[in-house]
mmCIF file of C-alpha atoms in Angstrom:
data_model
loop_
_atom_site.group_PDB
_atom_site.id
_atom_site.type_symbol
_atom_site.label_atom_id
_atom_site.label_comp_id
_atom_site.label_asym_id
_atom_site.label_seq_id
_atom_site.Cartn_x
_atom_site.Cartn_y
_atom_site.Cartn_z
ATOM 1 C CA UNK A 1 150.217 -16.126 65.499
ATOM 2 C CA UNK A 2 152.836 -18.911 64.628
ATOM 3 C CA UNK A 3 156.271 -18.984 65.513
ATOM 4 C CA UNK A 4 157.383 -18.518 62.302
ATOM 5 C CA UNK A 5 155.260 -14.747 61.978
ATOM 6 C CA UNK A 6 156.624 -14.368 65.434
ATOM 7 C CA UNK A 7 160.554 -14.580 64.094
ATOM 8 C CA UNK A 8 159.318 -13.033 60.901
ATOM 9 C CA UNK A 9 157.693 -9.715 62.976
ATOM 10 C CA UNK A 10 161.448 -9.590 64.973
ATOM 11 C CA UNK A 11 164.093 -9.799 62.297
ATOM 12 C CA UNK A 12 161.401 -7.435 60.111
ATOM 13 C CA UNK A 13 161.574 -5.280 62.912
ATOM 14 C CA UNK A 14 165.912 -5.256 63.045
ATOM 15 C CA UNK A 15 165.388 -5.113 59.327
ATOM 16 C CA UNK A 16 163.516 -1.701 59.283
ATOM 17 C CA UNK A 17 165.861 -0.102 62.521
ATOM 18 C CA UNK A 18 169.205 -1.405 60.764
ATOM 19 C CA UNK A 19 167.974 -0.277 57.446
ATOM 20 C CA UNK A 20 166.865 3.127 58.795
ATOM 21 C CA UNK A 21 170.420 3.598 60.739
ATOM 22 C CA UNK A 22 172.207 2.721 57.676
ATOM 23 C CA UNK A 23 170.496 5.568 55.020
ATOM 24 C CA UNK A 24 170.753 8.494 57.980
ATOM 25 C CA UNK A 25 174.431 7.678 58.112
ATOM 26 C CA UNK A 26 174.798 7.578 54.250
ATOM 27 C CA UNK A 27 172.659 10.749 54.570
ATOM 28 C CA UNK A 28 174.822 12.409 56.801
ATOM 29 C CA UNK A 29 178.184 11.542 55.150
ATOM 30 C CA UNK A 30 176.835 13.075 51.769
ATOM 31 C CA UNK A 31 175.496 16.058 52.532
ATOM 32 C CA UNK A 32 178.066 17.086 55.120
ATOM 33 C CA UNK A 33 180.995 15.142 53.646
ATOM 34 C CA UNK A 34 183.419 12.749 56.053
ATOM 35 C CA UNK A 35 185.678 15.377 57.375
ATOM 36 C CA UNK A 36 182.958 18.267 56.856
ATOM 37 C CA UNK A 37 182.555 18.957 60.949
ATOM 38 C CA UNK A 38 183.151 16.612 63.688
ATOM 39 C CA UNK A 39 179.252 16.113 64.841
ATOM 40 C CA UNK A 40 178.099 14.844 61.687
ATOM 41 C CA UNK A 41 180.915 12.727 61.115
ATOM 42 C CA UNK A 42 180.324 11.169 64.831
ATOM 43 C CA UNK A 43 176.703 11.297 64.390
ATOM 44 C CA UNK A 44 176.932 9.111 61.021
ATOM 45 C CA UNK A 45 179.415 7.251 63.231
ATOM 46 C CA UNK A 46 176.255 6.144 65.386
ATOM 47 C CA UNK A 47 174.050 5.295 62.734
ATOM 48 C CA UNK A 48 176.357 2.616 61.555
ATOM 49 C CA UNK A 49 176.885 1.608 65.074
ATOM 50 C CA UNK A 50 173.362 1.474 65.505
ATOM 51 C CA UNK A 51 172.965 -0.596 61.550
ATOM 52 C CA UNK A 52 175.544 -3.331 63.640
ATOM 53 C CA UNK A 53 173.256 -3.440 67.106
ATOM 54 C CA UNK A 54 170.768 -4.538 64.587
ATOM 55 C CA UNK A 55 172.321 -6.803 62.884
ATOM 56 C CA UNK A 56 173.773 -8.741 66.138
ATOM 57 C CA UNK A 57 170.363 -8.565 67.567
ATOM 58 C CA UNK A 58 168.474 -9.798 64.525
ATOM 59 C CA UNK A 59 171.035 -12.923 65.528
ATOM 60 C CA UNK A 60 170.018 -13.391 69.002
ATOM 61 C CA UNK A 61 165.975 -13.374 68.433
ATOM 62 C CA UNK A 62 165.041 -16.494 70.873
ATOM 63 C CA UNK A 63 162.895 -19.525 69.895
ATOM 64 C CA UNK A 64 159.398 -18.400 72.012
ATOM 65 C CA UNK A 65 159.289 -21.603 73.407
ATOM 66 C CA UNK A 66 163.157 -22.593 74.614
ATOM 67 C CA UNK A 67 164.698 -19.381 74.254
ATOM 68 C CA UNK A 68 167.679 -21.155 72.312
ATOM 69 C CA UNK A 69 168.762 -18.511 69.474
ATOM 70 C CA UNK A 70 167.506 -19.307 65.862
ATOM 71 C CA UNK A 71 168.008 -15.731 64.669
ATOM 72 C CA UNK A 72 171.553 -16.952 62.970
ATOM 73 C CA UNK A 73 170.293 -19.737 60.990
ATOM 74 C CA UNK A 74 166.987 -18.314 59.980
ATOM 75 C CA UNK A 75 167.267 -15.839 57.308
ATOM 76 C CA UNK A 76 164.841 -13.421 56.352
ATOM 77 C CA UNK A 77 163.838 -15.810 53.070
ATOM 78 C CA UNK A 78 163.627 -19.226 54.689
ATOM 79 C CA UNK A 79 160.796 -17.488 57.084
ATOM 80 C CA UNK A 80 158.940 -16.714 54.105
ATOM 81 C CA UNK A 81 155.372 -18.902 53.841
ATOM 82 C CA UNK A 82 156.173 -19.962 50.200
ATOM 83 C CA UNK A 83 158.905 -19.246 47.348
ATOM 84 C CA UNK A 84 161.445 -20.861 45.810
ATOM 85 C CA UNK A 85 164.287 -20.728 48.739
ATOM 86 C CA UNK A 86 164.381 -23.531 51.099
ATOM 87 C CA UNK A 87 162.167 -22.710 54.281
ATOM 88 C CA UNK A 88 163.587 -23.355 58.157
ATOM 89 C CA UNK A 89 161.116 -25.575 59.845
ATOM 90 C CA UNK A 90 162.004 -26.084 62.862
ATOM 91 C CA UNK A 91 164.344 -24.955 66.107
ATOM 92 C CA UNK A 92 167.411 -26.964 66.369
ATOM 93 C CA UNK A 93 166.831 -26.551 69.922
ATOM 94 C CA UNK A 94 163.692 -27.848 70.403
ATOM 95 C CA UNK A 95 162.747 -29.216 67.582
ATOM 96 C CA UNK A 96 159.390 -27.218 67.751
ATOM 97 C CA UNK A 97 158.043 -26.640 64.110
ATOM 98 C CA UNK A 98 157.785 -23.022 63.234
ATOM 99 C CA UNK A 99 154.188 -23.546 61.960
ATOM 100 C CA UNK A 100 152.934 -24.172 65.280
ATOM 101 C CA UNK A 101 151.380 -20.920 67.590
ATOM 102 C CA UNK A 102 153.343 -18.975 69.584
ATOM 103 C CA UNK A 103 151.603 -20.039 72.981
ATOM 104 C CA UNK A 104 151.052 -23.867 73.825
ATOM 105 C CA UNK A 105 147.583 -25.031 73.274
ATOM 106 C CA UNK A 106 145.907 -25.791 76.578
ATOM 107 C CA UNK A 107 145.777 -29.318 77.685
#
């Protein structure tokens, strides 16, 4: 596994969670209304506090190899193997490509 699938796998993962959090909320709020009764309106209040755990974690994934944080300037499309956007390549803390594995080959 490179780095890149590794960082890919994470902010999928905060993807899925923040996306989940976000359509129980709106789920809640429909059906029940805002002001409808006070536990759905605090339970949709969680869900969207939940959606904003994700999203601040999705910013904090580490680089595997210096633990610096690249989840803020690598976006879900610049991890992408191919496509038109522009890709990240590298950690700015390191400097480790994001093509290489996950664990350092053996000397």
């Amino acid at each position: 596994m490179t780095i890149r699938d590794y960082l890919r796998q994470r902010k999928a993962r905060y993807l899925g969670i923040g996306t989940a959090c976000l359509v129980l909320a709106a789920g809640l709020t429909l059906a029940h209304g805002i002001w409808g009764h006070a536990i759905y309106s605090a339970a949709a209040l969680v869900f969207v506090l939940g959606y904003v755990a994700c999203v601040v974690l999705s910013r904090s994934i580490a680089c595997p190899r210096c633990k610096s944080a690249v989840g803020g300037y690598t976006t879900w499309l610049s991890l992408r193997p191919s496509g038109s956007f522009r890709r990240t390549n590298y950690c700015a803390g390191c400097g480790t490509s994001f093509d290489e594995p996950v664990i350092p080959p053996r000397t």
